[in-house]
Structures are given as structure tokens and as C-alpha cells.
Amino acid sequence: MESLGGRVESALEPIDTTTAAGRFQRGMMGEYAAFQSELIGEGWQETHHNRRARGLPAIGGKRFGYHWIRNQGETERYEINPEQAGVLAWMYAAYNSGSGGPGIARELNRRGITNAREKPWHAKTVRDVLDSGFGAGLLRRVPVDADGVKITGPFQQIVWDQGAHPAIITSDEWEKYKRTRVQRGQQHPRRVAARYTLSGLVQCGDCTAAMTRRDRTGNRERPYVQLICRRSTDSGGVCMVTVSEHRAIDAVKQWLTELADDIGDAAESARRSEHLQLTTRATAEEAQRELDRIDKQLATLRRHLIAERMTEAEYDQTRAELLAEQQTAVERLALAKQQAATEETEPARVVALGLLAEWDTLPVTRRRDLLSRLIRKVQVTPPERRYGLAGISIIPAWAPA
């Protein structure tokens, strides 16, 4: 400022910077302010290291899928939130199955599920929650430079440490997410988020090659789109099987109608079914965690008896109580699995109901995702007679390979 002709004055300290003593005093004040700032920074660094050493995130706060326990007189910890845990597990499963961050965010917002800060979801918040690895029982390291500024790097360079909180997803599911995440980064966005309803589903019934989409008119208002055998256009030597995209979609919708049988309150049925599946999964996981806890307590109880820290009467009474709790947890787990099995016998019909009811309002990526749950491929066969129409058959996802 002074090099540009200005002057710095203090409203509280009588410093005359035109004298050597005044400039010295100003320099001392600046150094003291820097000392205080660095001292605070060192204190925060020590606090962060201490928290990480205890298996806690460097900075506290709410985490989706968990209750943040920090009551006075209790050890700070994170415990699983049963309602959010099933949703978080579904988010990982949806991403591993082909859904992207925007699609997952839209689905969560459609269901009225908010994030940890009780705000609507966005693609970035979905990605941040999944990338953190917190749901896998891990803590993400946040690298900083010499000035303490966060360094942002690619996903492949992230390092995670084991946390003290329980995991919601398994290590296998986490490893699958990491592989899928890296593969997604190497793919073209169109392969991740389908641009068309039948992307990747239509197959030539003559040579089994995929069928590509061609607009024959170039008229955006009234296009005529054909699906053509890719092998016939790329290399020739095979029958050129074609079908209009409109006919193929009509065939798919007719198949969905036959699968659904009736269409009463379809969208609501689909939402209730998905909510029930999330609840059932959360109940099963909670019961399994209860069984694991009781097993550990039984093992500890046996060690206390061997070390003569308790009498046999105390051992028998405590063991009987734990066995009763174990039986209750086993029954809860069996009931949850039975409900899950019951739900698995009807998901096709339920998904078909919701898909038909909201066909025109669903985004293409969501519509394509729901179709992939029901349909393995739409097979197009050459016409039986010249100038006839190609045959279309729907191969369901549950048909033998």
C-alpha cells in the first residue's frame, strides 16, 4: 500500500509509521498476529490428529446413515441410523447396477428423502457421500499442502483409513463400488447415462449383434427412427435386420401391460414396494448386527467364567438372558428374509405397474434403468416374407441364459 502512495493507520494504537520506532512497533504487531494465527492452526491440526487416532473423522458433523452421538459424559461416536442405513445401501447398489449420481439424486428427492443436512440431494452430494467410504466403516484422508490448503486429486489417489464406527455395506460392496467408480471415469458419459429408452437392449435375432439407432428423416418434429443391425452396417455379410423404434417401444409397452395385468394406483404401489424393500433390508441388517453383538458377549462371558470373575450361577443367568435375546434376533432375521423373499416374487409386476403409469414423465435414464430390471434383451428377427414386418420378442431378465 505504501509503495503505491498510501498509508496504513491504526484507529486504536497510536503508531507513527513515519518513524523507525513506529515501523518497528507495526512489524511487531504483524508478527504477533501471525504467531496467533499459526498457533490456532497448530491447535486444530493436533485436534484433527487426535480425532483420527480415535477413529473419528477429523471434523465432526452429521453423516448420512448414522446418528452422531456427542452427549456430555459419553464418548463421542457414530451409531447406525436404521432408517437411513437401508437408503445408503441402496445408493451403493444402484450405482453399482448402472445408475449415476443425477439419477440417484432425482430418485431420492422423488421419495422425499433428504441428505444429512436435511436438504435436497444433488449429483455432487451423492458422489461425495459415496466417495467418502464412511458407510463402509472407513475415513477418507484429506491431503493438504504446506499452507493447509486441501489438495483435490482423482478418485484413484484417495486413501482411506479404518474408522471406529460400524459399517453399513460390506467390504465386497465397497470394492465393487471403487472398481465401478474408476471404470465410469474412463467411459463416455453416454454409456453411463443412456440417451434413449432402449439403449443397449435391442439385439439382432439373426446374428446376435447389437442394433444401432438411425434417424432416417432428420426432422426433429416428426422423426422416423430405425434400429439397424450394427454388424450389417459395419462389415456386411449378414442379413440387414431393421425395425422402427416406435414399433419396438410399442412391443415393450404391450409386454409390460401383459406382465402387469392391471394398472390400479400403479405409481403408489411402486413407491410402497420400494419403501418396503428398504425397510425389510434395514431390519435384516439390524438383526444381523444384534446377533453379532450377542455372539461377542457370549464369548466374553465364557472368558469371565474361566478367569473366575463370576460365579457359575451368575454365568448361567446371564447366558440364559443372552440366549433369549439371540433367539428373538434370529426370529426377526428369519422374518425379514421371508418378507424379502416374498417381495422378490412380485417385483417385476410392481415395477411394470409404476413404469407404465409414469412412462411419459420419467426421465430417459430412469426409464432405461427400470427396463433393464425386467428385460434382458429385445430380440428382432428378420421378417418371414419379403417386405414383411420384422418379428419382435421380449426376453425377460429372469429367463435362462
mmCIF file of N, CA, C and O in Angstrom, residues 132-210:
data_model
loop_
_atom_site.group_PDB
_atom_site.id
_atom_site.type_symbol
_atom_site.label_atom_id
_atom_site.label_comp_id
_atom_site.label_asym_id
_atom_site.label_seq_id
_atom_site.Cartn_x
_atom_site.Cartn_y
_atom_site.Cartn_z
ATOM 1 N N SER A 132 -16.854 -40.918 0.118
ATOM 2 C CA SER A 132 -16.259 -40.791 1.452
ATOM 3 C C SER A 132 -15.918 -42.144 2.053
ATOM 4 O O SER A 132 -14.985 -42.251 2.855
ATOM 5 N N GLY A 133 -16.670 -43.195 1.690
ATOM 6 C CA GLY A 133 -16.418 -44.517 2.249
ATOM 7 C C GLY A 133 -16.862 -44.656 3.685
ATOM 8 O O GLY A 133 -16.620 -45.692 4.327
ATOM 9 N N PHE A 134 -17.544 -43.617 4.222
ATOM 10 C CA PHE A 134 -17.969 -43.662 5.624
ATOM 11 C C PHE A 134 -18.923 -44.820 5.858
ATOM 12 O O PHE A 134 -18.885 -45.474 6.902
ATOM 13 N N GLY A 135 -19.793 -45.089 4.872
ATOM 14 C CA GLY A 135 -20.735 -46.201 5.007
ATOM 15 C C GLY A 135 -20.079 -47.557 5.021
ATOM 16 O O GLY A 135 -20.692 -48.547 5.420
ATOM 17 N N ALA A 136 -18.815 -47.631 4.584
ATOM 18 C CA ALA A 136 -18.050 -48.881 4.623
ATOM 19 C C ALA A 136 -17.194 -48.978 5.878
ATOM 20 O O ALA A 136 -16.346 -49.866 5.984
ATOM 21 N N GLY A 137 -17.412 -48.045 6.821
ATOM 22 C CA GLY A 137 -16.637 -48.062 8.060
ATOM 23 C C GLY A 137 -15.273 -47.421 7.927
ATOM 24 O O GLY A 137 -14.390 -47.659 8.751
ATOM 25 N N LEU A 138 -15.084 -46.581 6.895
ATOM 26 C CA LEU A 138 -13.774 -46.005 6.606
ATOM 27 C C LEU A 138 -13.787 -44.494 6.795
ATOM 28 O O LEU A 138 -14.840 -43.858 6.846
ATOM 29 N N LEU A 139 -12.583 -43.924 6.882
ATOM 30 C CA LEU A 139 -12.385 -42.480 6.965
ATOM 31 C C LEU A 139 -11.488 -42.046 5.822
ATOM 32 O O LEU A 139 -10.394 -42.591 5.650
ATOM 33 N N ARG A 140 -11.956 -41.104 5.056
ATOM 34 C CA ARG A 140 -11.186 -40.634 3.908
ATOM 35 C C ARG A 140 -10.118 -39.643 4.351
ATOM 36 O O ARG A 140 -10.389 -38.713 5.111
ATOM 37 N N ARG A 141 -8.887 -39.846 3.888
ATOM 38 C CA ARG A 141 -7.824 -38.880 4.164
ATOM 39 C C ARG A 141 -7.989 -37.673 3.247
ATOM 40 O O ARG A 141 -8.262 -37.820 2.054
ATOM 41 N N VAL A 142 -7.782 -36.495 3.815
ATOM 42 C CA VAL A 142 -7.877 -35.254 3.045
ATOM 43 C C VAL A 142 -6.483 -34.644 2.987
ATOM 44 O O VAL A 142 -6.032 -34.019 3.955
ATOM 45 N N PRO A 143 -5.748 -34.820 1.887
ATOM 46 C CA PRO A 143 -4.388 -34.266 1.810
ATOM 47 C C PRO A 143 -4.413 -32.745 1.712
ATOM 48 O O PRO A 143 -5.296 -32.161 1.091
ATOM 49 N N VAL A 144 -3.429 -32.102 2.350
ATOM 50 C CA VAL A 144 -3.294 -30.644 2.296
ATOM 51 C C VAL A 144 -1.856 -30.294 1.946
ATOM 52 O O VAL A 144 -0.930 -31.093 2.160
ATOM 53 N N ASP A 145 -1.666 -29.097 1.405
ATOM 54 C CA ASP A 145 -0.316 -28.648 1.070
ATOM 55 C C ASP A 145 0.332 -28.002 2.292
ATOM 56 O O ASP A 145 -0.204 -28.051 3.404
ATOM 57 N N ALA A 146 1.504 -27.361 2.093
ATOM 58 C CA ALA A 146 2.244 -26.781 3.210
ATOM 59 C C ALA A 146 1.476 -25.674 3.899
ATOM 60 O O ALA A 146 1.703 -25.395 5.090
ATOM 61 N N ASP A 147 0.567 -25.027 3.184
ATOM 62 C CA ASP A 147 -0.226 -23.940 3.764
ATOM 63 C C ASP A 147 -1.546 -24.421 4.348
ATOM 64 O O ASP A 147 -2.378 -23.611 4.772
ATOM 65 N N GLY A 148 -1.770 -25.742 4.333
ATOM 66 C CA GLY A 148 -3.004 -26.272 4.877
ATOM 67 C C GLY A 148 -4.175 -26.237 3.930
ATOM 68 O O GLY A 148 -5.319 -26.470 4.343
ATOM 69 N N VAL A 149 -3.919 -25.957 2.653
ATOM 70 C CA VAL A 149 -4.990 -25.898 1.664
ATOM 71 C C VAL A 149 -5.265 -27.311 1.133
ATOM 72 O O VAL A 149 -4.337 -28.064 0.821
ATOM 73 N N LYS A 150 -6.554 -27.681 1.045
ATOM 74 C CA LYS A 150 -6.942 -29.010 0.594
ATOM 75 C C LYS A 150 -6.476 -29.268 -0.835
ATOM 76 O O LYS A 150 -6.622 -28.416 -1.720
ATOM 77 N N ILE A 151 -5.914 -30.425 -1.050
ATOM 78 C CA ILE A 151 -5.456 -30.831 -2.380
ATOM 79 C C ILE A 151 -6.507 -31.747 -2.993
ATOM 80 O O ILE A 151 -6.859 -32.772 -2.413
ATOM 81 N N THR A 152 -7.019 -31.377 -4.139
ATOM 82 C CA THR A 152 -8.031 -32.175 -4.824
ATOM 83 C C THR A 152 -7.357 -33.028 -5.890
ATOM 84 O O THR A 152 -6.691 -32.510 -6.789
ATOM 85 N N GLY A 153 -7.521 -34.337 -5.794
ATOM 86 C CA GLY A 153 -6.922 -35.254 -6.754
ATOM 87 C C GLY A 153 -7.952 -36.223 -7.288
ATOM 88 O O GLY A 153 -9.111 -36.248 -6.847
ATOM 89 N N PRO A 154 -7.574 -37.074 -8.252
ATOM 90 C CA PRO A 154 -8.508 -38.056 -8.812
ATOM 91 C C PRO A 154 -8.882 -39.116 -7.792
ATOM 92 O O PRO A 154 -8.185 -39.317 -6.776
ATOM 93 N N PHE A 155 -9.987 -39.807 -8.078
ATOM 94 C CA PHE A 155 -10.511 -40.808 -7.146
ATOM 95 C C PHE A 155 -9.486 -41.903 -6.884
ATOM 96 O O PHE A 155 -9.403 -42.429 -5.769
ATOM 97 N N GLN A 156 -8.682 -42.254 -7.904
ATOM 98 C CA GLN A 156 -7.720 -43.344 -7.743
ATOM 99 C C GLN A 156 -6.659 -43.049 -6.693
ATOM 100 O O GLN A 156 -6.025 -43.965 -6.160
ATOM 101 N N GLN A 157 -6.436 -41.766 -6.374
ATOM 102 C CA GLN A 157 -5.381 -41.407 -5.426
ATOM 103 C C GLN A 157 -5.896 -41.240 -3.995
ATOM 104 O O GLN A 157 -5.122 -40.951 -3.090
ATOM 105 N N ILE A 158 -7.183 -41.426 -3.783
ATOM 106 C CA ILE A 158 -7.737 -41.274 -2.436
ATOM 107 C C ILE A 158 -7.306 -42.455 -1.560
ATOM 108 O O ILE A 158 -7.254 -43.599 -2.012
ATOM 109 N N VAL A 159 -7.010 -42.151 -0.303
ATOM 110 C CA VAL A 159 -6.614 -43.185 0.663
ATOM 111 C C VAL A 159 -7.611 -43.144 1.815
ATOM 112 O O VAL A 159 -8.014 -42.064 2.261
ATOM 113 N N TRP A 160 -8.006 -44.320 2.284
ATOM 114 C CA TRP A 160 -8.959 -44.425 3.390
ATOM 115 C C TRP A 160 -8.317 -45.159 4.563
ATOM 116 O O TRP A 160 -7.475 -46.050 4.373
ATOM 117 N N ASP A 161 -8.713 -44.779 5.769
ATOM 118 C CA ASP A 161 -8.286 -45.450 6.993
ATOM 119 C C ASP A 161 -9.502 -46.079 7.663
ATOM 120 O O ASP A 161 -10.634 -45.650 7.444
ATOM 121 N N GLN A 162 -9.252 -47.077 8.491
ATOM 122 C CA GLN A 162 -10.341 -47.732 9.205
ATOM 123 C C GLN A 162 -10.865 -46.820 10.301
ATOM 124 O O GLN A 162 -10.097 -46.245 11.077
ATOM 125 N N GLY A 163 -12.189 -46.651 10.367
ATOM 126 C CA GLY A 163 -12.802 -45.828 11.402
ATOM 127 C C GLY A 163 -13.306 -46.666 12.558
ATOM 128 O O GLY A 163 -13.313 -47.901 12.509
ATOM 129 N N ALA A 164 -13.747 -45.974 13.614
ATOM 130 C CA ALA A 164 -14.264 -46.673 14.791
ATOM 131 C C ALA A 164 -15.752 -46.961 14.674
ATOM 132 O O ALA A 164 -16.300 -47.699 15.494
ATOM 133 N N HIS A 165 -16.422 -46.407 13.681
ATOM 134 C CA HIS A 165 -17.871 -46.585 13.534
ATOM 135 C C HIS A 165 -18.184 -47.876 12.779
ATOM 136 O O HIS A 165 -17.356 -48.359 11.998
ATOM 137 N N PRO A 166 -19.362 -48.463 12.977
ATOM 138 C CA PRO A 166 -19.727 -49.703 12.276
ATOM 139 C C PRO A 166 -20.027 -49.430 10.804
ATOM 140 O O PRO A 166 -20.440 -48.328 10.422
ATOM 141 N N ALA A 167 -19.814 -50.433 9.976
ATOM 142 C CA ALA A 167 -20.044 -50.322 8.537
ATOM 143 C C ALA A 167 -21.486 -50.682 8.195
ATOM 144 O O ALA A 167 -22.100 -51.526 8.852
ATOM 145 N N ILE A 168 -22.013 -50.039 7.169
ATOM 146 C CA ILE A 168 -23.354 -50.346 6.669
ATOM 147 C C ILE A 168 -23.284 -51.304 5.492
ATOM 148 O O ILE A 168 -24.096 -52.222 5.373
ATOM 149 N N ILE A 169 -22.315 -51.110 4.608
ATOM 150 C CA ILE A 169 -22.137 -52.013 3.477
ATOM 151 C C ILE A 169 -20.928 -52.904 3.737
ATOM 152 O O ILE A 169 -20.066 -52.585 4.566
ATOM 153 N N THR A 170 -20.852 -54.017 3.018
ATOM 154 C CA THR A 170 -19.751 -54.959 3.193
ATOM 155 C C THR A 170 -18.521 -54.475 2.442
ATOM 156 O O THR A 170 -18.588 -53.601 1.571
ATOM 157 N N SER A 171 -17.394 -55.081 2.773
ATOM 158 C CA SER A 171 -16.144 -54.729 2.082
ATOM 159 C C SER A 171 -16.214 -55.102 0.608
ATOM 160 O O SER A 171 -15.641 -54.408 -0.247
ATOM 161 N N ASP A 172 -16.914 -56.192 0.268
ATOM 162 C CA ASP A 172 -17.059 -56.573 -1.135
ATOM 163 C C ASP A 172 -17.852 -55.522 -1.905
ATOM 164 O O ASP A 172 -17.510 -55.180 -3.049
ATOM 165 N N GLU A 173 -18.931 -55.009 -1.300
ATOM 166 C CA GLU A 173 -19.719 -53.966 -1.960
ATOM 167 C C GLU A 173 -18.903 -52.692 -2.142
ATOM 168 O O GLU A 173 -19.017 -52.009 -3.169
ATOM 169 N N TRP A 174 -18.056 -52.381 -1.155
ATOM 170 C CA TRP A 174 -17.208 -51.194 -1.266
ATOM 171 C C TRP A 174 -16.165 -51.364 -2.376
ATOM 172 O O TRP A 174 -15.930 -50.439 -3.165
ATOM 173 N N GLU A 175 -15.551 -52.523 -2.444
ATOM 174 C CA GLU A 175 -14.561 -52.768 -3.503
ATOM 175 C C GLU A 175 -15.220 -52.719 -4.883
ATOM 176 O O GLU A 175 -14.633 -52.216 -5.845
ATOM 177 N N LYS A 176 -16.434 -53.235 -4.979
ATOM 178 C CA LYS A 176 -17.146 -53.169 -6.254
ATOM 179 C C LYS A 176 -17.447 -51.723 -6.624
ATOM 180 O O LYS A 176 -17.335 -51.337 -7.796
ATOM 181 N N TYR A 177 -17.802 -50.919 -5.637
ATOM 182 C CA TYR A 177 -18.066 -49.503 -5.916
ATOM 183 C C TYR A 177 -16.809 -48.813 -6.432
ATOM 184 O O TYR A 177 -16.868 -48.033 -7.393
ATOM 185 N N LYS A 178 -15.671 -49.086 -5.810
ATOM 186 C CA LYS A 178 -14.429 -48.446 -6.241
ATOM 187 C C LYS A 178 -14.084 -48.836 -7.678
ATOM 188 O O LYS A 178 -13.679 -47.984 -8.474
ATOM 189 N N ARG A 179 -14.255 -50.118 -8.003
ATOM 190 C CA ARG A 179 -13.977 -50.549 -9.383
ATOM 191 C C ARG A 179 -14.927 -49.870 -10.361
ATOM 192 O O ARG A 179 -14.504 -49.383 -11.425
ATOM 193 N N THR A 180 -16.215 -49.847 -10.004
ATOM 194 C CA THR A 180 -17.203 -49.215 -10.885
ATOM 195 C C THR A 180 -16.927 -47.729 -11.029
ATOM 196 O O THR A 180 -17.047 -47.166 -12.125
ATOM 197 N N ARG A 181 -16.542 -47.090 -9.945
ATOM 198 C CA ARG A 181 -16.258 -45.653 -9.965
ATOM 199 C C ARG A 181 -15.106 -45.337 -10.911
ATOM 200 O O ARG A 181 -15.170 -44.374 -11.683
ATOM 201 N N VAL A 182 -14.062 -46.138 -10.868
ATOM 202 C CA VAL A 182 -12.910 -45.917 -11.746
ATOM 203 C C VAL A 182 -13.293 -46.180 -13.205
ATOM 204 O O VAL A 182 -12.924 -45.421 -14.109
ATOM 205 N N GLN A 183 -14.048 -47.263 -13.427
ATOM 206 C CA GLN A 183 -14.467 -47.582 -14.794
ATOM 207 C C GLN A 183 -15.368 -46.493 -15.367
ATOM 208 O O GLN A 183 -15.250 -46.143 -16.542
ATOM 209 N N ARG A 184 -16.242 -45.935 -14.543
ATOM 210 C CA ARG A 184 -17.125 -44.864 -15.019
ATOM 211 C C ARG A 184 -16.304 -43.661 -15.476
ATOM 212 O O ARG A 184 -16.665 -42.986 -16.431
ATOM 213 N N GLY A 185 -15.218 -43.381 -14.753
ATOM 214 C CA GLY A 185 -14.390 -42.241 -15.115
ATOM 215 C C GLY A 185 -13.706 -42.409 -16.454
ATOM 216 O O GLY A 185 -13.278 -41.425 -17.071
ATOM 217 N N GLN A 186 -13.583 -43.650 -16.917
ATOM 218 C CA GLN A 186 -12.915 -43.916 -18.189
ATOM 219 C C GLN A 186 -13.902 -44.088 -19.334
ATOM 220 O O GLN A 186 -13.497 -44.295 -20.477
ATOM 221 N N GLN A 187 -15.198 -44.008 -19.044
ATOM 222 C CA GLN A 187 -16.212 -44.217 -20.060
ATOM 223 C C GLN A 187 -16.773 -42.894 -20.539
ATOM 224 O O GLN A 187 -16.742 -41.886 -19.843
ATOM 225 N N HIS A 188 -17.304 -42.934 -21.754
ATOM 226 C CA HIS A 188 -18.022 -41.788 -22.283
ATOM 227 C C HIS A 188 -19.323 -41.631 -21.506
ATOM 228 O O HIS A 188 -19.980 -42.618 -21.178
ATOM 229 N N PRO A 189 -19.719 -40.371 -21.176
ATOM 230 C CA PRO A 189 -20.944 -40.175 -20.390
ATOM 231 C C PRO A 189 -22.168 -40.846 -20.976
ATOM 232 O O PRO A 189 -23.056 -41.269 -20.248
ATOM 233 N N ARG A 190 -22.261 -40.983 -22.297
ATOM 234 C CA ARG A 190 -23.452 -41.582 -22.892
ATOM 235 C C ARG A 190 -23.566 -43.063 -22.565
ATOM 236 O O ARG A 190 -24.652 -43.630 -22.607
ATOM 237 N N ARG A 191 -22.444 -43.704 -22.270
ATOM 238 C CA ARG A 191 -22.507 -45.118 -21.943
ATOM 239 C C ARG A 191 -22.934 -45.312 -20.496
ATOM 240 O O ARG A 191 -23.385 -46.381 -20.122
ATOM 241 N N VAL A 192 -22.730 -44.280 -19.679
ATOM 242 C CA VAL A 192 -23.152 -44.358 -18.284
ATOM 243 C C VAL A 192 -24.631 -44.011 -18.154
ATOM 244 O O VAL A 192 -25.408 -44.719 -17.528
ATOM 245 N N ALA A 193 -25.022 -42.888 -18.752
ATOM 246 C CA ALA A 193 -26.415 -42.445 -18.729
ATOM 247 C C ALA A 193 -26.999 -42.595 -20.125
ATOM 248 O O ALA A 193 -26.618 -41.882 -21.042
ATOM 249 N N ALA A 194 -27.897 -43.564 -20.282
ATOM 250 C CA ALA A 194 -28.460 -43.839 -21.600
ATOM 251 C C ALA A 194 -29.233 -42.636 -22.123
ATOM 252 O O ALA A 194 -29.965 -41.984 -21.384
ATOM 253 N N ARG A 195 -29.074 -42.350 -23.428
ATOM 254 C CA ARG A 195 -29.783 -41.219 -24.029
ATOM 255 C C ARG A 195 -31.136 -41.639 -24.581
ATOM 256 O O ARG A 195 -31.992 -40.796 -24.812
ATOM 257 N N TYR A 196 -31.311 -42.948 -24.817
ATOM 258 C CA TYR A 196 -32.550 -43.421 -25.432
ATOM 259 C C TYR A 196 -33.138 -44.548 -24.589
ATOM 260 O O TYR A 196 -32.439 -45.256 -23.866
ATOM 261 N N THR A 197 -34.445 -44.729 -24.736
ATOM 262 C CA THR A 197 -35.176 -45.673 -23.894
ATOM 263 C C THR A 197 -34.655 -47.098 -24.024
ATOM 264 O O THR A 197 -34.541 -47.827 -23.034
ATOM 265 N N LEU A 198 -34.337 -47.522 -25.248
ATOM 266 C CA LEU A 198 -33.938 -48.919 -25.483
ATOM 267 C C LEU A 198 -32.430 -49.071 -25.679
ATOM 268 O O LEU A 198 -31.986 -50.080 -26.223
ATOM 269 N N SER A 199 -31.647 -48.092 -25.237
ATOM 270 C CA SER A 199 -30.189 -48.164 -25.428
ATOM 271 C C SER A 199 -29.622 -49.450 -24.835
ATOM 272 O O SER A 199 -29.834 -49.758 -23.662
ATOM 273 N N GLY A 200 -28.894 -50.212 -25.670
ATOM 274 C CA GLY A 200 -28.233 -51.429 -25.212
ATOM 275 C C GLY A 200 -29.125 -52.627 -25.007
ATOM 276 O O GLY A 200 -28.639 -53.696 -24.617
ATOM 277 N N LEU A 201 -30.423 -52.501 -25.261
ATOM 278 C CA LEU A 201 -31.341 -53.618 -25.025
ATOM 279 C C LEU A 201 -31.715 -54.369 -26.302
ATOM 280 O O LEU A 201 -32.050 -55.551 -26.244
ATOM 281 N N VAL A 202 -31.655 -53.706 -27.462
ATOM 282 C CA VAL A 202 -32.145 -54.312 -28.703
ATOM 283 C C VAL A 202 -31.023 -55.114 -29.357
ATOM 284 O O VAL A 202 -29.897 -54.636 -29.515
ATOM 285 N N GLN A 203 -31.353 -56.330 -29.771
ATOM 286 C CA GLN A 203 -30.380 -57.257 -30.350
ATOM 287 C C GLN A 203 -30.935 -57.867 -31.626
ATOM 288 O O GLN A 203 -32.126 -58.175 -31.715
ATOM 289 N N CYS A 204 -30.069 -58.031 -32.607
ATOM 290 C CA CYS A 204 -30.455 -58.689 -33.856
ATOM 291 C C CYS A 204 -30.647 -60.183 -33.598
ATOM 292 O O CYS A 204 -29.746 -60.855 -33.084
ATOM 293 N N GLY A 205 -31.816 -60.701 -33.944
ATOM 294 C CA GLY A 205 -32.088 -62.120 -33.731
ATOM 295 C C GLY A 205 -31.451 -63.019 -34.768
ATOM 296 O O GLY A 205 -31.482 -64.244 -34.625
ATOM 297 N N ASP A 206 -30.835 -62.427 -35.806
ATOM 298 C CA ASP A 206 -30.201 -63.224 -36.859
ATOM 299 C C ASP A 206 -28.730 -63.500 -36.556
ATOM 300 O O ASP A 206 -28.266 -64.612 -36.696
ATOM 301 N N CYS A 207 -28.003 -62.446 -36.126
ATOM 302 C CA CYS A 207 -26.560 -62.603 -35.862
ATOM 303 C C CYS A 207 -26.190 -62.271 -34.424
ATOM 304 O O CYS A 207 -25.003 -62.315 -34.072
ATOM 305 N N THR A 208 -27.135 -61.895 -33.599
ATOM 306 C CA THR A 208 -26.975 -61.559 -32.176
ATOM 307 C C THR A 208 -26.166 -60.280 -31.944
ATOM 308 O O THR A 208 -25.757 -60.003 -30.808
ATOM 309 N N ALA A 209 -25.932 -59.491 -32.996
ATOM 310 C CA ALA A 209 -25.224 -58.224 -32.810
ATOM 311 C C ALA A 209 -26.172 -57.169 -32.235
ATOM 312 O O ALA A 209 -27.395 -57.289 -32.357
ATOM 313 N N ALA A 210 -25.600 -56.154 -31.631
ATOM 314 C CA ALA A 210 -26.421 -55.053 -31.133
ATOM 315 C C ALA A 210 -26.981 -54.261 -32.302
ATOM 316 O O ALA A 210 -26.420 -54.264 -33.398
#
